[in-house]
């Protein structure tokens, strides 16, 4: 009998999701003869049995498109009364033999639990612009996001220079500073703040002041999850279904502190969802395609409870438990290297 596979995308969207969906659909259909059913709105679609028709025709060109044709939500079936039973029922009602969950720590975390608690044949595919999932060298979406952020930081340089200002650029990165570090290095920032390292405000202001003295402007890149005096800067007290606070505002807070302590005119810019939207980079299109085709192979192998991942140039299957067990935070040796280019350090190289 033909196998039926469900596929969903959960959590924040991310460039490259459509490449995964197409990769999975094409290989599952053409090589293995499976039927693929699109589940709309992430786990919400499994709780409420909401599907969308996806086929070789309507996915043929989606590799180039950002976002997700399946739409997404941050629904957590474990936080809804009867939610997990409803997911099991939808599996039965749709006669699904397997489910591919494309998502980050939250979506893959639910997949991992459903496999362990309910024996559902799940396969995960890692997604997040934050690049903080373990078990894989990199997540798709990160490259596109860093390219966008870098271009935006390039733009900030010219306006900062013209007005002789300090500009603080707040980028995403809830628990990990991958985006801030990579876009900060590529964008030649004078200071980079990441959640993994305690912020020394006096040191930051000293570096910014020195940089400003030499260049007549300065650029600071800051991860939204960086902490001031050990605390998260949040928009409000509300938590989402996975218990996350809504971060945001550290850029503005820092700008005020910098202006006060250095006397330099300082403004802030929040890149926000601009860095998560738009067309995927070529790298993310290829990575997404390969992870999607790997997921089809994993179904054929019965690799349940595992996640498609990238290791060097090879796609591999790793246990979902490993992927969601701990976050992959920024390798601090990268951050240390970036410090040679902070503020006056960079300028001292001229001497
Ligand atoms: O997907 C991860 C992420 O991009 C985080 O970096 C960020 O904090 C969060 O999503 C924002 O999510 P939302 O769009 O739901 O506010």
GROMACS .gro file of C-alpha atoms and ligand atoms in nm:
model
  367
    1UNK     CA    1   0.000   0.000   0.000
    2UNK     CA    2   0.119   0.353  -0.077
    3UNK     CA    3   0.269   0.527   0.222
    4UNK     CA    4   0.115   0.861   0.320
    5UNK     CA    5   0.344   1.125   0.467
    6UNK     CA    6   0.234   1.443   0.643
    7UNK     CA    7   0.459   1.750   0.645
    8UNK     CA    8   0.433   2.061   0.859
    9UNK     CA    9   0.636   2.376   0.930
   10UNK     CA   10   0.631   2.519   1.284
   11UNK     CA   11   0.770   2.817   1.474
   12UNK     CA   12   0.902   3.137   1.320
   13UNK     CA   13   0.925   3.110   0.942
   14UNK     CA   14   1.262   3.101   0.775
   15UNK     CA   15   1.401   3.129   0.422
   16UNK     CA   16   1.455   2.778   0.281
   17UNK     CA   17   1.141   2.613   0.423
   18UNK     CA   18   0.988   2.584   0.077
   19UNK     CA   19   1.307   2.425  -0.055
   20UNK     CA   20   1.272   2.152   0.210
   21UNK     CA   21   0.904   2.096   0.128
   22UNK     CA   22   0.982   2.064  -0.244
   23UNK     CA   23   1.286   1.842  -0.182
   24UNK     CA   24   1.084   1.606   0.036
   25UNK     CA   25   0.783   1.599  -0.195
   26UNK     CA   26   0.982   1.537  -0.513
   27UNK     CA   27   1.198   1.257  -0.373
   28UNK     CA   28   0.916   1.096  -0.172
   29UNK     CA   29   0.689   1.097  -0.476
   30UNK     CA   30   0.927   1.030  -0.762
   31UNK     CA   31   1.170   0.789  -0.600
   32UNK     CA   32   0.953   0.614  -0.342
   33UNK     CA   33   0.599   0.659  -0.478
   34UNK     CA   34   0.469   0.802  -0.148
   35UNK     CA   35   0.179   1.045  -0.116
   36UNK     CA   36   0.257   1.369   0.067
   37UNK     CA   37  -0.009   1.565   0.256
   38UNK     CA   38   0.055   1.927   0.353
   39UNK     CA   39  -0.043   2.009   0.713
   40UNK     CA   40  -0.126   2.377   0.752
   41UNK     CA   41  -0.016   2.602   1.044
   42UNK     CA   42   0.241   2.373   1.212
   43UNK     CA   43   0.117   2.171   1.511
   44UNK     CA   44  -0.211   2.364   1.503
   45UNK     CA   45  -0.293   2.186   1.177
   46UNK     CA   46  -0.232   1.848   1.342
   47UNK     CA   47  -0.448   1.938   1.643
   48UNK     CA   48  -0.731   2.063   1.422
   49UNK     CA   49  -0.679   1.848   1.113
   50UNK     CA   50  -0.618   2.130   0.864
   51UNK     CA   51  -0.454   2.021   0.541
   52UNK     CA   52  -0.349   2.181   0.215
   53UNK     CA   53  -0.294   2.012  -0.118
   54UNK     CA   54   0.071   2.004  -0.223
   55UNK     CA   55   0.180   1.833  -0.540
   56UNK     CA   56   0.456   1.827  -0.801
   57UNK     CA   57   0.289   2.110  -0.997
   58UNK     CA   58   0.222   2.362  -0.720
   59UNK     CA   59   0.564   2.317  -0.561
   60UNK     CA   60   0.767   2.309  -0.881
   61UNK     CA   61   0.914   2.661  -0.844
   62UNK     CA   62   0.886   2.724  -0.469
   63UNK     CA   63   1.258   2.668  -0.405
   64UNK     CA   64   1.305   3.038  -0.484
   65UNK     CA   65   1.037   3.164  -0.245
   66UNK     CA   66   1.077   3.277   0.115
   67UNK     CA   67   0.834   3.192   0.397
   68UNK     CA   68   0.640   2.867   0.391
   69UNK     CA   69   0.355   2.760   0.164
   70UNK     CA   70   0.228   2.550   0.457
   71UNK     CA   71   0.208   2.855   0.687
   72UNK     CA   72   0.321   2.835   1.046
   73UNK     CA   73   0.221   2.885   1.408
   74UNK     CA   74   0.375   2.854   1.753
   75UNK     CA   75   0.104   2.610   1.872
   76UNK     CA   76   0.221   2.359   2.132
   77UNK     CA   77  -0.011   2.052   2.148
   78UNK     CA   78   0.125   1.974   2.495
   79UNK     CA   79  -0.018   2.305   2.621
   80UNK     CA   80  -0.368   2.240   2.483
   81UNK     CA   81  -0.612   2.014   2.670
   82UNK     CA   82  -0.651   1.701   2.459
   83UNK     CA   83  -0.397   1.841   2.211
   84UNK     CA   84  -0.175   1.536   2.197
   85UNK     CA   85  -0.470   1.298   2.158
   86UNK     CA   86  -0.596   1.520   1.878
   87UNK     CA   87  -0.259   1.490   1.699
   88UNK     CA   88  -0.276   1.110   1.726
   89UNK     CA   89  -0.636   1.116   1.592
   90UNK     CA   90  -0.535   1.333   1.296
   91UNK     CA   91  -0.257   1.084   1.214
   92UNK     CA   92  -0.524   0.811   1.204
   93UNK     CA   93  -0.794   1.015   1.026
   94UNK     CA   94  -0.552   1.120   0.753
   95UNK     CA   95  -0.409   0.765   0.740
   96UNK     CA   96  -0.058   0.903   0.779
   97UNK     CA   97   0.226   0.654   0.811
   98UNK     CA   98   0.480   0.921   0.899
   99UNK     CA   99   0.506   1.289   0.981
  100UNK     CA  100   0.788   1.525   0.887
  101UNK     CA  101   0.813   1.823   1.124
  102UNK     CA  102   1.026   2.108   0.993
  103UNK     CA  103   1.114   2.344   1.275
  104UNK     CA  104   1.344   2.465   1.546
  105UNK     CA  105   1.392   2.360   1.909
  106UNK     CA  106   1.020   2.392   1.992
  107UNK     CA  107   0.874   2.213   1.688
  108UNK     CA  108   1.140   1.941   1.694
  109UNK     CA  109   1.097   1.917   2.073
  110UNK     CA  110   0.728   1.834   2.029
  111UNK     CA  111   0.818   1.584   1.754
  112UNK     CA  112   1.069   1.417   1.983
  113UNK     CA  113   0.810   1.386   2.265
  114UNK     CA  114   0.541   1.250   2.031
  115UNK     CA  115   0.782   0.984   1.913
  116UNK     CA  116   0.872   0.886   2.271
  117UNK     CA  117   0.526   0.918   2.434
  118UNK     CA  118   0.301   0.805   2.152
  119UNK     CA  119   0.525   0.615   1.915
  120UNK     CA  120   0.440   0.844   1.622
  121UNK     CA  121   0.668   0.792   1.323
  122UNK     CA  122   0.821   1.138   1.317
  123UNK     CA  123   1.119   1.279   1.135
  124UNK     CA  124   1.250   1.628   1.208
  125UNK     CA  125   1.418   1.880   0.980
  126UNK     CA  126   1.612   2.160   1.155
  127UNK     CA  127   1.507   2.515   1.078
  128UNK     CA  128   1.596   2.847   1.236
  129UNK     CA  129   1.762   3.169   1.135
  130UNK     CA  130   1.916   3.165   1.486
  131UNK     CA  131   2.137   2.864   1.395
  132UNK     CA  132   2.109   2.733   1.750
  133UNK     CA  133   1.999   2.371   1.698
  134UNK     CA  134   2.240   2.099   1.803
  135UNK     CA  135   2.318   1.791   1.596
  136UNK     CA  136   2.366   1.982   1.271
  137UNK     CA  137   2.655   2.198   1.150
  138UNK     CA  138   2.418   2.472   1.041
  139UNK     CA  139   2.047   2.542   1.000
  140UNK     CA  140   1.901   2.677   0.676
  141UNK     CA  141   1.780   3.037   0.697
  142UNK     CA  142   2.088   3.148   0.889
  143UNK     CA  143   2.288   3.227   0.576
  144UNK     CA  144   2.009   3.434   0.420
  145UNK     CA  145   1.952   3.618   0.748
  146UNK     CA  146   2.322   3.702   0.788
  147UNK     CA  147   2.336   3.828   0.429
  148UNK     CA  148   2.039   4.057   0.486
  149UNK     CA  149   2.171   4.182   0.821
  150UNK     CA  150   2.514   4.248   0.671
  151UNK     CA  151   2.365   4.452   0.388
  152UNK     CA  152   2.161   4.653   0.638
  153UNK     CA  153   2.472   4.716   0.853
  154UNK     CA  154   2.653   4.831   0.538
  155UNK     CA  155   2.373   5.084   0.492
  156UNK     CA  156   2.405   5.198   0.851
  157UNK     CA  157   2.776   5.275   0.798
  158UNK     CA  158   2.708   5.537   0.532
  159UNK     CA  159   2.438   5.720   0.722
  160UNK     CA  160   2.629   5.696   1.053
  161UNK     CA  161   2.933   5.845   0.880
  162UNK     CA  162   2.740   6.128   0.715
  163UNK     CA  163   2.579   6.233   1.045
  164UNK     CA  164   2.871   6.147   1.270
  165UNK     CA  165   2.656   5.925   1.489
  166UNK     CA  166   2.684   5.603   1.678
  167UNK     CA  167   2.430   5.354   1.539
  168UNK     CA  168   2.322   5.045   1.730
  169UNK     CA  169   2.174   4.764   1.520
  170UNK     CA  170   1.961   4.507   1.706
  171UNK     CA  171   1.941   4.170   1.533
  172UNK     CA  172   1.756   3.849   1.623
  173UNK     CA  173   1.905   3.570   1.830
  174UNK     CA  174   1.711   3.473   2.136
  175UNK     CA  175   1.965   3.254   2.312
  176UNK     CA  176   2.253   3.251   2.067
  177UNK     CA  177   2.466   3.520   1.913
  178UNK     CA  178   2.535   3.355   1.576
  179UNK     CA  179   2.351   3.622   1.375
  180UNK     CA  180   2.504   3.914   1.568
  181UNK     CA  181   2.852   3.768   1.550
  182UNK     CA  182   2.851   3.680   1.179
  183UNK     CA  183   2.677   3.996   1.058
  184UNK     CA  184   2.886   4.206   1.295
  185UNK     CA  185   3.213   4.063   1.164
  186UNK     CA  186   3.100   4.082   0.801
  187UNK     CA  187   2.961   4.434   0.855
  188UNK     CA  188   3.279   4.557   1.029
  189UNK     CA  189   3.111   4.649   1.355
  190UNK     CA  190   3.301   4.836   1.624
  191UNK     CA  191   3.141   4.627   1.897
  192UNK     CA  192   2.928   4.311   1.901
  193UNK     CA  193   2.707   4.199   2.190
  194UNK     CA  194   2.596   3.836   2.219
  195UNK     CA  195   2.383   3.654   2.479
  196UNK     CA  196   2.670   3.417   2.559
  197UNK     CA  197   2.890   3.687   2.712
  198UNK     CA  198   2.812   3.927   2.992
  199UNK     CA  199   2.804   4.285   2.867
  200UNK     CA  200   3.049   4.526   3.024
  201UNK     CA  201   2.879   4.858   2.954
  202UNK     CA  202   3.175   5.072   3.062
  203UNK     CA  203   3.410   4.878   2.836
  204UNK     CA  204   3.159   4.901   2.549
  205UNK     CA  205   3.132   5.279   2.589
  206UNK     CA  206   3.511   5.315   2.610
  207UNK     CA  207   3.558   5.122   2.284
  208UNK     CA  208   3.277   5.313   2.111
  209UNK     CA  209   3.422   5.647   2.221
  210UNK     CA  210   3.768   5.555   2.095
  211UNK     CA  211   3.625   5.434   1.764
  212UNK     CA  212   3.420   5.752   1.733
  213UNK     CA  213   3.726   5.968   1.796
  214UNK     CA  214   3.913   5.802   1.509
  215UNK     CA  215   3.631   5.747   1.259
  216UNK     CA  216   3.379   6.014   1.361
  217UNK     CA  217   3.112   5.745   1.381
  218UNK     CA  218   3.070   5.395   1.522
  219UNK     CA  219   2.858   5.085   1.462
  220UNK     CA  220   2.741   4.850   1.737
  221UNK     CA  221   2.567   4.519   1.658
  222UNK     CA  222   2.363   4.365   1.935
  223UNK     CA  223   2.173   4.035   1.963
  224UNK     CA  224   1.820   4.084   2.098
  225UNK     CA  225   1.899   3.820   2.361
  226UNK     CA  226   2.210   3.992   2.497
  227UNK     CA  227   2.160   4.076   2.862
  228UNK     CA  228   2.219   4.402   3.045
  229UNK     CA  229   2.318   4.350   3.410
  230UNK     CA  230   2.224   3.984   3.364
  231UNK     CA  231   1.867   4.062   3.258
  232UNK     CA  232   1.670   4.003   2.937
  233UNK     CA  233   1.525   4.315   2.779
  234UNK     CA  234   1.166   4.226   2.691
  235UNK     CA  235   0.874   4.391   2.512
  236UNK     CA  236   0.619   4.274   2.770
  237UNK     CA  237   0.573   4.005   3.033
  238UNK     CA  238   0.371   3.774   2.803
  239UNK     CA  239   0.506   3.423   2.734
  240UNK     CA  240   0.435   3.220   2.418
  241UNK     CA  241   0.312   2.855   2.419
  242UNK     CA  242   0.670   2.737   2.461
  243UNK     CA  243   0.739   2.967   2.756
  244UNK     CA  244   0.951   3.221   2.565
  245UNK     CA  245   0.941   3.590   2.647
  246UNK     CA  246   0.909   3.842   2.362
  247UNK     CA  247   1.254   3.995   2.343
  248UNK     CA  248   1.327   4.338   2.203
  249UNK     CA  249   1.436   4.683   2.308
  250UNK     CA  250   1.798   4.623   2.402
  251UNK     CA  251   1.918   4.833   2.105
  252UNK     CA  252   1.720   5.136   2.216
  253UNK     CA  253   1.825   5.088   2.578
  254UNK     CA  254   2.191   5.066   2.476
  255UNK     CA  255   2.168   5.370   2.250
  256UNK     CA  256   2.052   5.581   2.547
  257UNK     CA  257   2.331   5.449   2.770
  258UNK     CA  258   2.597   5.506   2.502
  259UNK     CA  259   2.480   5.862   2.435
  260UNK     CA  260   2.474   5.939   2.804
  261UNK     CA  261   2.816   5.792   2.881
  262UNK     CA  262   3.005   5.899   2.568
  263UNK     CA  263   2.831   6.222   2.474
  264UNK     CA  264   2.811   6.099   2.112
  265UNK     CA  265   2.476   6.126   1.933
  266UNK     CA  266   2.343   5.770   1.922
  267UNK     CA  267   2.042   5.607   1.753
  268UNK     CA  268   1.919   5.252   1.725
  269UNK     CA  269   1.768   5.036   1.450
  270UNK     CA  270   1.582   4.709   1.502
  271UNK     CA  271   1.610   4.480   1.199
  272UNK     CA  272   1.322   4.264   1.324
  273UNK     CA  273   1.137   4.051   1.072
  274UNK     CA  274   1.315   4.209   0.774
  275UNK     CA  275   1.602   3.969   0.845
  276UNK     CA  276   1.371   3.665   0.848
  277UNK     CA  277   1.171   3.741   0.533
  278UNK     CA  278   1.245   3.739   0.162
  279UNK     CA  279   1.399   3.496  -0.083
  280UNK     CA  280   1.647   3.236   0.044
  281UNK     CA  281   2.013   3.263  -0.051
  282UNK     CA  282   2.151   3.004  -0.296
  283UNK     CA  283   2.320   2.831   0.000
  284UNK     CA  284   1.992   2.795   0.189
  285UNK     CA  285   1.807   2.674  -0.122
  286UNK     CA  286   2.064   2.397  -0.164
  287UNK     CA  287   2.075   2.310   0.208
  288UNK     CA  288   1.694   2.302   0.230
  289UNK     CA  289   1.666   2.086  -0.081
  290UNK     CA  290   1.921   1.836   0.052
  291UNK     CA  291   1.757   1.812   0.395
  292UNK     CA  292   1.417   1.758   0.230
  293UNK     CA  293   1.546   1.477   0.009
  294UNK     CA  294   1.727   1.328   0.310
  295UNK     CA  295   1.398   1.325   0.503
  296UNK     CA  296   1.242   1.117   0.221
  297UNK     CA  297   1.529   0.867   0.244
  298UNK     CA  298   1.487   0.855   0.622
  299UNK     CA  299   1.121   0.762   0.582
  300UNK     CA  300   1.224   0.480   0.349
  301UNK     CA  301   1.478   0.365   0.612
  302UNK     CA  302   1.232   0.397   0.901
  303UNK     CA  303   1.460   0.644   1.082
  304UNK     CA  304   1.186   0.744   1.326
  305UNK     CA  305   1.262   0.987   1.606
  306UNK     CA  306   1.554   1.126   1.408
  307UNK     CA  307   1.634   1.454   1.240
  308UNK     CA  308   1.790   1.517   0.899
  309UNK     CA  309   2.110   1.713   0.956
  310UNK     CA  310   2.419   1.836   0.777
  311UNK     CA  311   2.766   1.718   0.876
  312UNK     CA  312   3.034   1.870   0.652
  313UNK     CA  313   2.898   1.810   0.304
  314UNK     CA  314   2.702   1.499   0.402
  315UNK     CA  315   2.340   1.476   0.510
  316UNK     CA  316   2.300   1.248   0.812
  317UNK     CA  317   2.027   1.126   1.050
  318UNK     CA  318   2.072   1.222   1.416
  319UNK     CA  319   1.840   1.144   1.711
  320UNK     CA  320   1.591   1.425   1.772
  321UNK     CA  321   1.681   1.399   2.140
  322UNK     CA  322   2.035   1.511   2.062
  323UNK     CA  323   1.912   1.800   1.852
  324UNK     CA  324   1.677   1.938   2.117
  325UNK     CA  325   1.875   1.830   2.426
  326UNK     CA  326   2.083   2.145   2.444
  327UNK     CA  327   2.111   2.461   2.241
  328UNK     CA  328   2.406   2.518   2.012
  329UNK     CA  329   2.528   2.852   2.136
  330UNK     CA  330   2.790   3.066   1.962
  331UNK     CA  331   3.140   2.922   1.952
  332UNK     CA  332   3.310   3.189   2.163
  333UNK     CA  333   3.638   3.155   1.975
  334UNK     CA  334   3.458   3.327   1.683
  335UNK     CA  335   3.354   3.609   1.915
  336UNK     CA  336   3.709   3.638   2.052
  337UNK     CA  337   3.845   3.671   1.696
  338UNK     CA  338   3.595   3.946   1.620
  339UNK     CA  339   3.735   4.155   1.907
  340UNK     CA  340   4.053   4.230   1.710
  341UNK     CA  341   3.832   4.446   1.494
  342UNK     CA  342   3.644   4.628   1.768
  343UNK     CA  343   3.674   5.006   1.780
  344UNK     CA  344   4.023   5.136   1.835
  345UNK     CA  345   4.171   4.786   1.816
  346UNK     CA  346   4.103   4.789   1.445
  347UNK     CA  347   4.248   5.137   1.406
  348UNK     CA  348   4.555   5.057   1.610
  349UNK     CA  349   4.650   4.815   1.332
  350UNK     CA  350   4.741   5.120   1.124
  351UNK     CA  351   5.014   5.228   1.369
  352LIG     O1  352   1.261   3.197   1.493
  352LIG     C1  353   1.343   3.243   1.595
  352LIG     C2  354   1.324   3.388   1.611
  352LIG     O2  355   1.358   3.446   1.491
  352LIG     C3  356   1.399   3.452   1.727
  352LIG     O3  357   1.528   3.498   1.695
  352LIG     C4  358   1.309   3.566   1.766
  352LIG     O4  359   1.325   3.600   1.901
  352LIG     C5  360   1.174   3.509   1.740
  352LIG     O5  361   1.190   3.419   1.634
  352LIG     C6  362   1.067   3.611   1.705
  352LIG     O6  363   0.949   3.544   1.684
  352LIG     P1  364   0.810   3.609   1.651
  352LIG     O7  365   0.811   3.638   1.504
  352LIG     O8  366   0.709   3.505   1.684
  352LIG     O9  367   0.799   3.732   1.732
   0.00000   0.00000   0.00000
